Coordinates of C-alpha atoms in Angstrom, one line a residue:
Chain K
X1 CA 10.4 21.9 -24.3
X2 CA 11.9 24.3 -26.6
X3 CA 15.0 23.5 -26.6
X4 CA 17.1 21.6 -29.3
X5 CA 17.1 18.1 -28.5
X6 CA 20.3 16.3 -29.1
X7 CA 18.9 13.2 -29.8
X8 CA 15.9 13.7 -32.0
X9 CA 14.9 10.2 -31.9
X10 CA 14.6 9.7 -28.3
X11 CA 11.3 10.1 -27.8
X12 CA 9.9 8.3 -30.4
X13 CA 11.9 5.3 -29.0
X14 CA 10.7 5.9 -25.4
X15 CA 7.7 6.2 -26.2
X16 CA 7.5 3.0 -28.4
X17 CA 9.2 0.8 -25.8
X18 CA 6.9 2.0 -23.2
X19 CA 4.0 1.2 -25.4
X20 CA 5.1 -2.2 -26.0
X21 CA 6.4 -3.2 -22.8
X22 CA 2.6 -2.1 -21.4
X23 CA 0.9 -3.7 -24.4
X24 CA 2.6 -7.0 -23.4
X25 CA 1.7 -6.8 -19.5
X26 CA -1.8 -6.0 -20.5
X27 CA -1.8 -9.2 -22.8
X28 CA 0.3 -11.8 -21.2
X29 CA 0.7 -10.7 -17.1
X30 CA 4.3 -9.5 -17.6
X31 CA 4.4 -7.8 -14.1
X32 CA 4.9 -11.3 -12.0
X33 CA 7.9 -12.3 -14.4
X34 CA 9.6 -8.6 -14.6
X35 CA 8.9 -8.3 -11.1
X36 CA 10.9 -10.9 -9.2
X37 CA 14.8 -9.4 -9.0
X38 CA 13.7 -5.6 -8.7
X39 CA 11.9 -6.7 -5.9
X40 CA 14.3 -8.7 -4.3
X41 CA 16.4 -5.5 -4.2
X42 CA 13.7 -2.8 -3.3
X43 CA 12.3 -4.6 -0.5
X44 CA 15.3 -3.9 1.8
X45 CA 15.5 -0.2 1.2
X46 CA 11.2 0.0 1.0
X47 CA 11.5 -1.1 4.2
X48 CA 14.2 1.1 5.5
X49 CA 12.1 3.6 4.0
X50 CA 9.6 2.8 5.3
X51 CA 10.7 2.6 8.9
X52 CA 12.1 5.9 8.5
X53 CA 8.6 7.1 7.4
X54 CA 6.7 6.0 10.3
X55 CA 9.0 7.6 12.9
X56 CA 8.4 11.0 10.9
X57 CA 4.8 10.3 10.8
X58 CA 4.6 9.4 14.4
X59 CA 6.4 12.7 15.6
X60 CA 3.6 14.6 13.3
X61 CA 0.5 12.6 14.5
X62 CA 1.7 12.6 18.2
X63 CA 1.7 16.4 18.5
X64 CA -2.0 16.6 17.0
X65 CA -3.3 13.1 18.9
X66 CA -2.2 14.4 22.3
X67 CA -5.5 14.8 23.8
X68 CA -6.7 12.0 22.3
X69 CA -4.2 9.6 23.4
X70 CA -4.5 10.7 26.9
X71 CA -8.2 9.6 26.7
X72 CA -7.1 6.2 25.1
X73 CA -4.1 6.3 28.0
X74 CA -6.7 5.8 30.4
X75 CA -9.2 3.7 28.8
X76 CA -6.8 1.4 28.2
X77 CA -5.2 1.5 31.6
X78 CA -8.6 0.9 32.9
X79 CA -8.8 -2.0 30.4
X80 CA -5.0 -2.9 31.4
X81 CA -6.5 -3.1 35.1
X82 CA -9.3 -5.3 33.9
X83 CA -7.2 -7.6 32.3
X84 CA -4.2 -8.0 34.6
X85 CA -6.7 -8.5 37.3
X86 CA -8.2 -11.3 35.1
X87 CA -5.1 -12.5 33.8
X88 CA -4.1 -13.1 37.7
X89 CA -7.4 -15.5 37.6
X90 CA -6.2 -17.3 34.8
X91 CA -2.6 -18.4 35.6
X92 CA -3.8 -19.2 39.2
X93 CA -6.6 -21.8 37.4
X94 CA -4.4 -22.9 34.8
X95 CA -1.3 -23.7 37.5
X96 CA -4.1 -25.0 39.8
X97 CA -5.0 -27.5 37.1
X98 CA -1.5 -28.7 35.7
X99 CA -0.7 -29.3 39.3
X100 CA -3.9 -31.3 39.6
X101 CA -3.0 -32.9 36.2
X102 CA 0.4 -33.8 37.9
X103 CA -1.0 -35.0 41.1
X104 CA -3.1 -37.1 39.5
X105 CA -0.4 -38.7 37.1
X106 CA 2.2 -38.5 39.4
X107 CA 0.1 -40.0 41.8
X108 CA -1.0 -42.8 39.9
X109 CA 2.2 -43.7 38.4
X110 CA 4.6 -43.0 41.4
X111 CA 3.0 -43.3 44.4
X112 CA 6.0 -43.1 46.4
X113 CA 7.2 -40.1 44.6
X114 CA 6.7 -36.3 46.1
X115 CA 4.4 -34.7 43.7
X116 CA 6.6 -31.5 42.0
X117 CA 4.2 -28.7 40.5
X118 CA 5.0 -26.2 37.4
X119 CA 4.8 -22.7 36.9
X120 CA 2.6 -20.8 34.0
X121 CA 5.1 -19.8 31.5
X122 CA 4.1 -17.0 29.6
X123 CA 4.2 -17.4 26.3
X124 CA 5.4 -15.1 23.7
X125 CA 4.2 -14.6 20.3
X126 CA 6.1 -13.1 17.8
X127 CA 6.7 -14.2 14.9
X128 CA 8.7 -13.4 11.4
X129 CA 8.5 -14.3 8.1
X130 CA 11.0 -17.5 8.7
X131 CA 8.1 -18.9 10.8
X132 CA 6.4 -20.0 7.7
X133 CA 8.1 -23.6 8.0
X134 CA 6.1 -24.2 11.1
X135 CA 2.6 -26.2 10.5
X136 CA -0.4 -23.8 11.6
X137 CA 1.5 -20.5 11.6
X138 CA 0.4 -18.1 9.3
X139 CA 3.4 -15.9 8.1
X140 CA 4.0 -12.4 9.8
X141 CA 5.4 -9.6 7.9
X142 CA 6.1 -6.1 8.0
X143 CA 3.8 -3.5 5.6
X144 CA 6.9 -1.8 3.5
X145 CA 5.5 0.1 0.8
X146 CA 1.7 1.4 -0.6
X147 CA 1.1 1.5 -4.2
X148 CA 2.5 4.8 -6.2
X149 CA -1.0 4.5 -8.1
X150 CA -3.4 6.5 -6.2
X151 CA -6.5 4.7 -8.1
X152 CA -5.5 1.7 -6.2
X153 CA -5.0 0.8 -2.7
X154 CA -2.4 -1.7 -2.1
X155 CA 0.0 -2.5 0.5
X156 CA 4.0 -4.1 0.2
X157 CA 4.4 -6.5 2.4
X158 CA 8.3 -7.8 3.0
X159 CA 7.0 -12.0 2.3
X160 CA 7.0 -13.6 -0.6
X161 CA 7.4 -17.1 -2.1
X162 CA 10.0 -18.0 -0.1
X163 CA 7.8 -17.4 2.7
X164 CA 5.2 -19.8 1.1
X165 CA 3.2 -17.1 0.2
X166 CA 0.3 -17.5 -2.5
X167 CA -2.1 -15.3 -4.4
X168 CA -5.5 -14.8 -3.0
X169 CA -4.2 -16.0 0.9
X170 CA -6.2 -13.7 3.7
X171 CA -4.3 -11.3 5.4
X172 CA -4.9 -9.8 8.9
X173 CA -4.5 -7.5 11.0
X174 CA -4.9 -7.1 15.0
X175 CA -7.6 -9.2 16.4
X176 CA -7.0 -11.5 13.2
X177 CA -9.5 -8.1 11.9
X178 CA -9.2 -8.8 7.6
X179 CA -6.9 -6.4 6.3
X180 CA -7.6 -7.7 2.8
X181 CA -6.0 -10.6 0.4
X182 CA -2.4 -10.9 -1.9
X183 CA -2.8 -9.8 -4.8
X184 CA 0.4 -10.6 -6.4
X185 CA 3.7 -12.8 -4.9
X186 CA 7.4 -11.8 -6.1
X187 CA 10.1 -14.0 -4.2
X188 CA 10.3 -11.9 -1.4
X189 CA 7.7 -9.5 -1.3
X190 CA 4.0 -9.4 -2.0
X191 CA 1.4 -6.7 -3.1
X192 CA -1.7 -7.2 -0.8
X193 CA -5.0 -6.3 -2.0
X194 CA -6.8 -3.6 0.6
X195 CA -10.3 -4.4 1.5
X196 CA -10.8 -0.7 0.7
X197 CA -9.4 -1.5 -3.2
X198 CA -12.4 -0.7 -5.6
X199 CA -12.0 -3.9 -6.7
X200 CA -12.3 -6.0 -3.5
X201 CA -15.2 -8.1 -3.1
X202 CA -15.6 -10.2 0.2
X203 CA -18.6 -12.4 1.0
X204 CA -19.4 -11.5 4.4
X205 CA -22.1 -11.9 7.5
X206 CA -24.0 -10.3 9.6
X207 CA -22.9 -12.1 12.9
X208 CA -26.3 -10.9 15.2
X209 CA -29.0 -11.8 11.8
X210 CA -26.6 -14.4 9.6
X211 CA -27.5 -12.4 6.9
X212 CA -25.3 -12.5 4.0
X213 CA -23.7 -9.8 1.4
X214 CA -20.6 -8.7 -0.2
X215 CA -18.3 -5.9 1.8
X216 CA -16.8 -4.3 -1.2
X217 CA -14.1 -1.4 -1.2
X218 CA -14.8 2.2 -2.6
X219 CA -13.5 4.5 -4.6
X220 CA -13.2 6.9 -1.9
X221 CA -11.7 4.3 0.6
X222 CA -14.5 3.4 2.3
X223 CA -15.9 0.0 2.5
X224 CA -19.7 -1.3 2.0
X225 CA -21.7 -4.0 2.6
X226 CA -24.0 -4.7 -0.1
X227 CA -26.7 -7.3 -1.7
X228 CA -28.2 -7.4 2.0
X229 CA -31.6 -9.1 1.2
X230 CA -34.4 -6.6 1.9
X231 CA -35.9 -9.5 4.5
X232 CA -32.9 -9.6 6.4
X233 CA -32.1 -7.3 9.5
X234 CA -28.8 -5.2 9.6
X235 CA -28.7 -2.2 12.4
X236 CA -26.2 0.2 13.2
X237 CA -23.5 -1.5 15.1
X238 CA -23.7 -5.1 13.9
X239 CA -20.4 -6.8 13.4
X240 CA -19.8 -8.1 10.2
X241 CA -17.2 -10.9 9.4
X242 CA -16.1 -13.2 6.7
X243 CA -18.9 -15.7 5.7
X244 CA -16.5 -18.0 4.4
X245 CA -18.7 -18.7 1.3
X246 CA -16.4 -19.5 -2.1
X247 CA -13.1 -21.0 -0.2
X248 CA -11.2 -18.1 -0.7
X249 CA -11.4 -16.8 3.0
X250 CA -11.9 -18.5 6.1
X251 CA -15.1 -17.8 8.0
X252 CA -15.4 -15.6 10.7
X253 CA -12.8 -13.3 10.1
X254 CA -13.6 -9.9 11.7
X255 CA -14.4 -7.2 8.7
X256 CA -15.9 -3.9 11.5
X257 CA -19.1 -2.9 12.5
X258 CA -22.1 -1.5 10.2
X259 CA -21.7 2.4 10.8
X260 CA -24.5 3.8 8.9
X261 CA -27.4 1.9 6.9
X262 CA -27.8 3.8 3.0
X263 CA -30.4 2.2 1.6
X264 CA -33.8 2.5 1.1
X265 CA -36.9 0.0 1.8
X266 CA -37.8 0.6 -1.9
X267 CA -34.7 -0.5 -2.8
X268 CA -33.8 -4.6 -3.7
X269 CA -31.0 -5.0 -1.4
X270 CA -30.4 -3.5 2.1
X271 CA -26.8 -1.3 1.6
X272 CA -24.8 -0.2 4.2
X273 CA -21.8 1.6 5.4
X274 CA -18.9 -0.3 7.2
X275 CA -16.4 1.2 9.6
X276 CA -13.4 -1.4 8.9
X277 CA -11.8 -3.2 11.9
X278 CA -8.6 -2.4 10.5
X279 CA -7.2 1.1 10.7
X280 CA -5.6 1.0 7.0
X281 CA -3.0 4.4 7.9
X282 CA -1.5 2.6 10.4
X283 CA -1.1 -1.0 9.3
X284 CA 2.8 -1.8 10.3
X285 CA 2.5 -5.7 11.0
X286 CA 0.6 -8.0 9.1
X287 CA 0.1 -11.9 9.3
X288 CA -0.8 -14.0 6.1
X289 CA -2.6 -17.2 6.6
X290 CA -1.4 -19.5 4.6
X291 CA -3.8 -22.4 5.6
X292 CA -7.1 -22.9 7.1
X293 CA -10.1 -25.6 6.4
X294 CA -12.0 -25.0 3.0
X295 CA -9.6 -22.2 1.9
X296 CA -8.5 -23.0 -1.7
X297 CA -6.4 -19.7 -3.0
X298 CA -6.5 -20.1 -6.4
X299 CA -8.4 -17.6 -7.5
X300 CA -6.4 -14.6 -9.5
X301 CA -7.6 -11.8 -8.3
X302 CA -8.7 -8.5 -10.4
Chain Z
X1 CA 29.1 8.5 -16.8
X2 CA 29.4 9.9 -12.7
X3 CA 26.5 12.2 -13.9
X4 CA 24.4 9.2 -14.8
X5 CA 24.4 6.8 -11.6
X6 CA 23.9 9.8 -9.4
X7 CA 21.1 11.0 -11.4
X8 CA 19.9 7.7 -11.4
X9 CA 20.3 6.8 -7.6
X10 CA 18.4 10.2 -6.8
X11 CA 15.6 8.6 -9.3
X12 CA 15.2 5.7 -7.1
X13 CA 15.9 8.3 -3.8
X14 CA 12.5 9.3 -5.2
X15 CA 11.0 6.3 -5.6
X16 CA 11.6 4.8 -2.6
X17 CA 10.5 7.7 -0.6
X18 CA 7.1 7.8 -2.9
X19 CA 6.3 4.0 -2.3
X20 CA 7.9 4.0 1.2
X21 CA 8.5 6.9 3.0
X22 CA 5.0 9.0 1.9
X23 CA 2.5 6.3 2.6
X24 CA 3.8 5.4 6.2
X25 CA 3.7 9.3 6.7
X26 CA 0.8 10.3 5.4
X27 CA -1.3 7.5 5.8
X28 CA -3.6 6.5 3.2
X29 CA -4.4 10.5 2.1
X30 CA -3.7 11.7 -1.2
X31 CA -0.1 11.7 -1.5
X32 CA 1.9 14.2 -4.3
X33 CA 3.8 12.4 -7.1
X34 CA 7.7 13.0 -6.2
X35 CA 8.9 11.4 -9.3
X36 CA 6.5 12.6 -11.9
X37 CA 7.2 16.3 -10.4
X38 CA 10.7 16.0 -10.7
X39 CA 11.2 14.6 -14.2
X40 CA 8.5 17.0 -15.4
X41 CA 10.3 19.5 -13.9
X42 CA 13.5 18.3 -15.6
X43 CA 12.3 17.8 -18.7
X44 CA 10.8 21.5 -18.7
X45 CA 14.4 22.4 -18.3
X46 CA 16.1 20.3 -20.4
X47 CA 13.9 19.7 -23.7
X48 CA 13.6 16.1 -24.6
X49 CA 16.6 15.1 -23.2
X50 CA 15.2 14.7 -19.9
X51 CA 12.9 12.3 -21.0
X52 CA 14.8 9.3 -20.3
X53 CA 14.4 10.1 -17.1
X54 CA 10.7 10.0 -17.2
X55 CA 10.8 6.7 -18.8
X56 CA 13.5 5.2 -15.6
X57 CA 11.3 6.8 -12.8
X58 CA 8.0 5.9 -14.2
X59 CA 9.5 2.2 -15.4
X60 CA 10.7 2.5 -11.9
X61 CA 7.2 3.5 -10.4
X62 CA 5.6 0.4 -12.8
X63 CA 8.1 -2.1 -10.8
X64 CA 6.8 -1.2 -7.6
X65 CA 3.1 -0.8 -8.4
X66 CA 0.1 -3.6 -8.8
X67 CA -0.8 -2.1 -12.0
X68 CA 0.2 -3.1 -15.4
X69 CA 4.0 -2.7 -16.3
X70 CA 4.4 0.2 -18.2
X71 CA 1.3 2.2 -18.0
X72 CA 2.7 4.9 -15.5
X73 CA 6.0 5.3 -17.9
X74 CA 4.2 5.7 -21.1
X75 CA 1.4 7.9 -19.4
X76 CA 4.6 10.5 -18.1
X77 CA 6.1 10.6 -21.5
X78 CA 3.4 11.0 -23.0
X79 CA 2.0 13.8 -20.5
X80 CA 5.6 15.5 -20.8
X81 CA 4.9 15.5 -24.6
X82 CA 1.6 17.0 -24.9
X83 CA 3.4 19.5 -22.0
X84 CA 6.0 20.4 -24.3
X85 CA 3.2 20.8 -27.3
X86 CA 1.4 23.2 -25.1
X87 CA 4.5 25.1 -23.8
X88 CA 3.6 27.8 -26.4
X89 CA 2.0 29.7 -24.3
X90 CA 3.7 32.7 -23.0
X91 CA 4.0 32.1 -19.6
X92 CA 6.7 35.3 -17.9
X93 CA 7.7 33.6 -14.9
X94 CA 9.8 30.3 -15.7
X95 CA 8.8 28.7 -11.9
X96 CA 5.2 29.1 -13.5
X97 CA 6.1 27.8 -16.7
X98 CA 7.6 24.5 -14.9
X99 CA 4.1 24.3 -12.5
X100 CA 2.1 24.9 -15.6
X101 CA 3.8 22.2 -17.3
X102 CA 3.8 19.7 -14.6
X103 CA -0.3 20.2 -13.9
X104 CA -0.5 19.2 -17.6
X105 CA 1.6 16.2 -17.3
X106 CA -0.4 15.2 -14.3
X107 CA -3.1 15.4 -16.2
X108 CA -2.5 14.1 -19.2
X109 CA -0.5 11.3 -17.5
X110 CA -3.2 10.3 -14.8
X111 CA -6.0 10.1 -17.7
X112 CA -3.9 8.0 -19.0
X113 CA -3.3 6.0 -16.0
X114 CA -7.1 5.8 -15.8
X115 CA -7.9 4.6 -19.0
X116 CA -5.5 2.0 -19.1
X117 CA -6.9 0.5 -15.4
X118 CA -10.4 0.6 -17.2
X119 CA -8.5 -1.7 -20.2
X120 CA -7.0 -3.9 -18.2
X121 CA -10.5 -4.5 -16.3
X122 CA -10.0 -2.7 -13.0
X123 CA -13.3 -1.1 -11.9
X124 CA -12.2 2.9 -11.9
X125 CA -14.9 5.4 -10.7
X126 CA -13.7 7.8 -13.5
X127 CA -15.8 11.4 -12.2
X128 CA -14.6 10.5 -8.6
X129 CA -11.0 10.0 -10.1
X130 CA -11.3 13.3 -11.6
X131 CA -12.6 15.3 -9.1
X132 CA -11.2 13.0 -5.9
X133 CA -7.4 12.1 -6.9
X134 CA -6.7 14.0 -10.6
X135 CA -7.4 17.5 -10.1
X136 CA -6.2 17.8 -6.4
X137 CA -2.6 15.6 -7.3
X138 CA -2.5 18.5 -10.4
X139 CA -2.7 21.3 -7.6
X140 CA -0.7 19.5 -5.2
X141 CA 1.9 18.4 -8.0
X142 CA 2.4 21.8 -9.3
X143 CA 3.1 23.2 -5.6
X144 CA 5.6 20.9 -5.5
X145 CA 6.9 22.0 -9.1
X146 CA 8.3 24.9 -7.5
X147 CA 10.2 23.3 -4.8
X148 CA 11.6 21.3 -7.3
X149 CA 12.3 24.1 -10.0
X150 CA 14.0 25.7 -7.4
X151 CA 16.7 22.4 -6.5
X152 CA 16.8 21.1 -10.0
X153 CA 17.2 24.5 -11.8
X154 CA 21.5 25.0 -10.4
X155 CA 22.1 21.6 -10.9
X156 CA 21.1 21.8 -14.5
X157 CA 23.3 25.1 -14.8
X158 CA 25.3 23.1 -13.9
X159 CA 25.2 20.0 -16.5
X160 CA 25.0 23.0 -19.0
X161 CA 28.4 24.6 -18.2
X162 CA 30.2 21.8 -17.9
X163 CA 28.5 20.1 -20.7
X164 CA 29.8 23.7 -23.0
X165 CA 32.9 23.3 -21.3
X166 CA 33.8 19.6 -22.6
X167 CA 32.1 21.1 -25.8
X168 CA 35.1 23.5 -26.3
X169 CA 37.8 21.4 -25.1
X170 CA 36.9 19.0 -28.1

């Protein structure tokens, strides 16, 4: 930087305005107010973005994954198998028992009417953001954007307020598998907390011992469960899920499986490494449960 | 006034493809910092001038991140300052002069960016943010630094000819 500036002043006044403008958001939470319009803009092009990403990441992972897909190819065409076989079961029973259902009605009702059976519709689920309005439906969304801070691991998800969305409201993944809680709300976007944030902290269970702890998120993106009791069991393998306790999370929410135990027996609390139910690289579509019994959401979180 | 909106649309080009297009490619890895590279590198070029670039991309950057408004603008500027207080050295190549100077901002800026998470009472793991994020984004940053030397350096020929041309018409 050796170069005449011409305008001497300019960095003095960057720098000043810079320093202010973080002064106030460290004092009075100026993010959620400065937020709201920028947001309303960048989400569109985040999520074109962000489309455009994935199809560049896919052609790069697909190349190296080859192998391994064709391994998951056929363990999940064996699954595919399993399941259309007992998909076939179902319908069968669940047509045999609507036509009972109508036989019986009909047959009660209208004796002198022929008795008219229904098919099995299937039933398709896919939802968007708009579905919010509907009672019981949490609100799907599409992951847009990670955080530019790499001390932090947050995702961008394209719902907001207008959504109905709220701070502190669970979000999952696949297999309703926690993906982590929102962190902060703009009018059409929201920044969701990652289990794996260092400063995540779910209370959780042990699903085989009912013991209980706190899964908390790493530095180096991995997740822990810890303050185990020493009394209580935890193996290798056991599933651990949301214990519910503290109303910010509904119970039973899949968190992964314990993948290796750190601890020692001379230590107060058992400790152990979790492999997440959630793959956080490839999180696309997420769903935002806005309600459920003895969730609260109104905690800020850190 | 041309010069400005397509400097500034580029800016947010950058953003967008740091919070957008990078994490969907690369996952959750460590990912380099396009705008901090870029104005770095623009700033080595262009002396304090440049700087209100750094101040749009990380104010930019701020917007689109969880952590407090302003702490990634003032930690560029002042990582581009203590650059350009360091630039003394003599470095022969100017490509290595940019790199050198963005692994300082990177530095300089990202200590920032860690102190100020620890004030606004976000648990940081400060030696595994050294080791884990800042020294591998300050090699990764300044590989970058070339690339971007090499695109930025003709365009700000550029802005210098036709800036001495206006100069001489007046």
């Amino acid at each position: 930087m050796n170069r005449r500036s011409s305008r001497p002043l300019l960095a003095p006044i960057l720098i000043a305005i810079a320093g202010i403008v973080l002064v106030l958001s460290l004092s009075s939470g100026l993010p959620s107010a400065a937020e709201g319009p920028l947001s309303t803009a960048l989400t569109p092009l985040q999520e074109l973005f962000s489309t455009l990403g994935k199809g560049i990441g896919d052609l790069f992972r697909s190349a190296g994954e080859l192998q391994d897909l064709r391994q998951r190819v056929q363990a999940l065409q064996r699954q595919v198998d399993e399941l259309s076989i007992e998909n076939l079961r179902l319908r069968e029973f669940q047509a045999e028992v609507r036509q009972y259902r109508d036989l019986l009605n009909f047959a009660s009702q209208n004796p002198i009417y022929d008795i008219v059976g229904a098919d099995v519709i299937g039933i398709g689920a896919r939802c968007t953001p708009e579905d919010s309005n509907r009672p019981g439906v949490g609100v799907c969304a599409n992951v847009v954007a990670g955080d530019p801070s790499p001390f932090i691991r947050y995702i961008t998800i394209n719902a907001g307020r207008q959504h109905g969305i709220r701070v502190g409201m669970p979000v999952v993944g696949g297999g309703l598998a926690l993906v982590g809680r929102v962190g902060q709300v703009n009018e059409s976007s929201s920044h969701v907390q990652l289990l794996i944030d260092p400063n995540s902290y779910v209370n959780a269970q042990v699903v085989s011992s009912r013991a209980t702890g706190v899964v908390a998120g790493q530095s180096d993106g991995s997740l822990h469960l810890q303050n185990v009791p020493q009394t209580d069991a935890l193996q290798v393998d056991d599933i651990i899920v949301t214990s519910g306790l503290g109303g910010m999370l509904p119970a039973q929410l899949p968190i992964g499986r314990v993948e290796r135990i750190i601890s020692t027996d001379a230590a107060l609390f058992k400790e152990a490494v979790v492999r997440p139910a959630v793959d956080f690289n490839r999180l696309e579509i997420v769903l935002v449960i806005t309600a459920a019994p003895g969730m609260t959401n109104t905690l800020q979180l850190p | 006034m041309r010069w400005f909106i397509a400097a500034f649309m580029f800016l947010l080009g950058l953003v967008l493809a740091e919070t957008s297009l990078l994490p969907a490619v690369l996952g959750s890895a460590l990912r380099p910092s396009l705008v901090l590279t870029c104005t770095a590198v623009w700033v080595a070029l262009r002396g304090t001038d440049g700087l209100l670039w750094v101040f749009v991309g990380g104010f930019l950057l701020d917007l689109s991140s969880n952590t407090p408004v302003g702490l990634t603008s003032f930690g560029m500027l002042i990582g581009n300052i203590v650059a350009g207080l360091v630039d003394r050295a003599p470095i022969p190549s100017a490509t290595a002069r940019a790199a050198t100077w963005v692994a300082l901002v990177t530095v300089v800026s990202y200590g920032l960016h860690v102190g100020g998470l620890a004030l606004s009472g976000l648990q940081v793991d400060v030696p595994y943010a050294i080791t884990n994020v800042v020294l591998p984004l300050m090699v990764l940053n300044s590989l970058l630094a070339v690339l971007a030397y090499a695109v930025l350096k003709p365009i700000s020929e550029r802005l210098e000819r036709s800036q001495a041309g206006r100069t001489i018409v007046l």
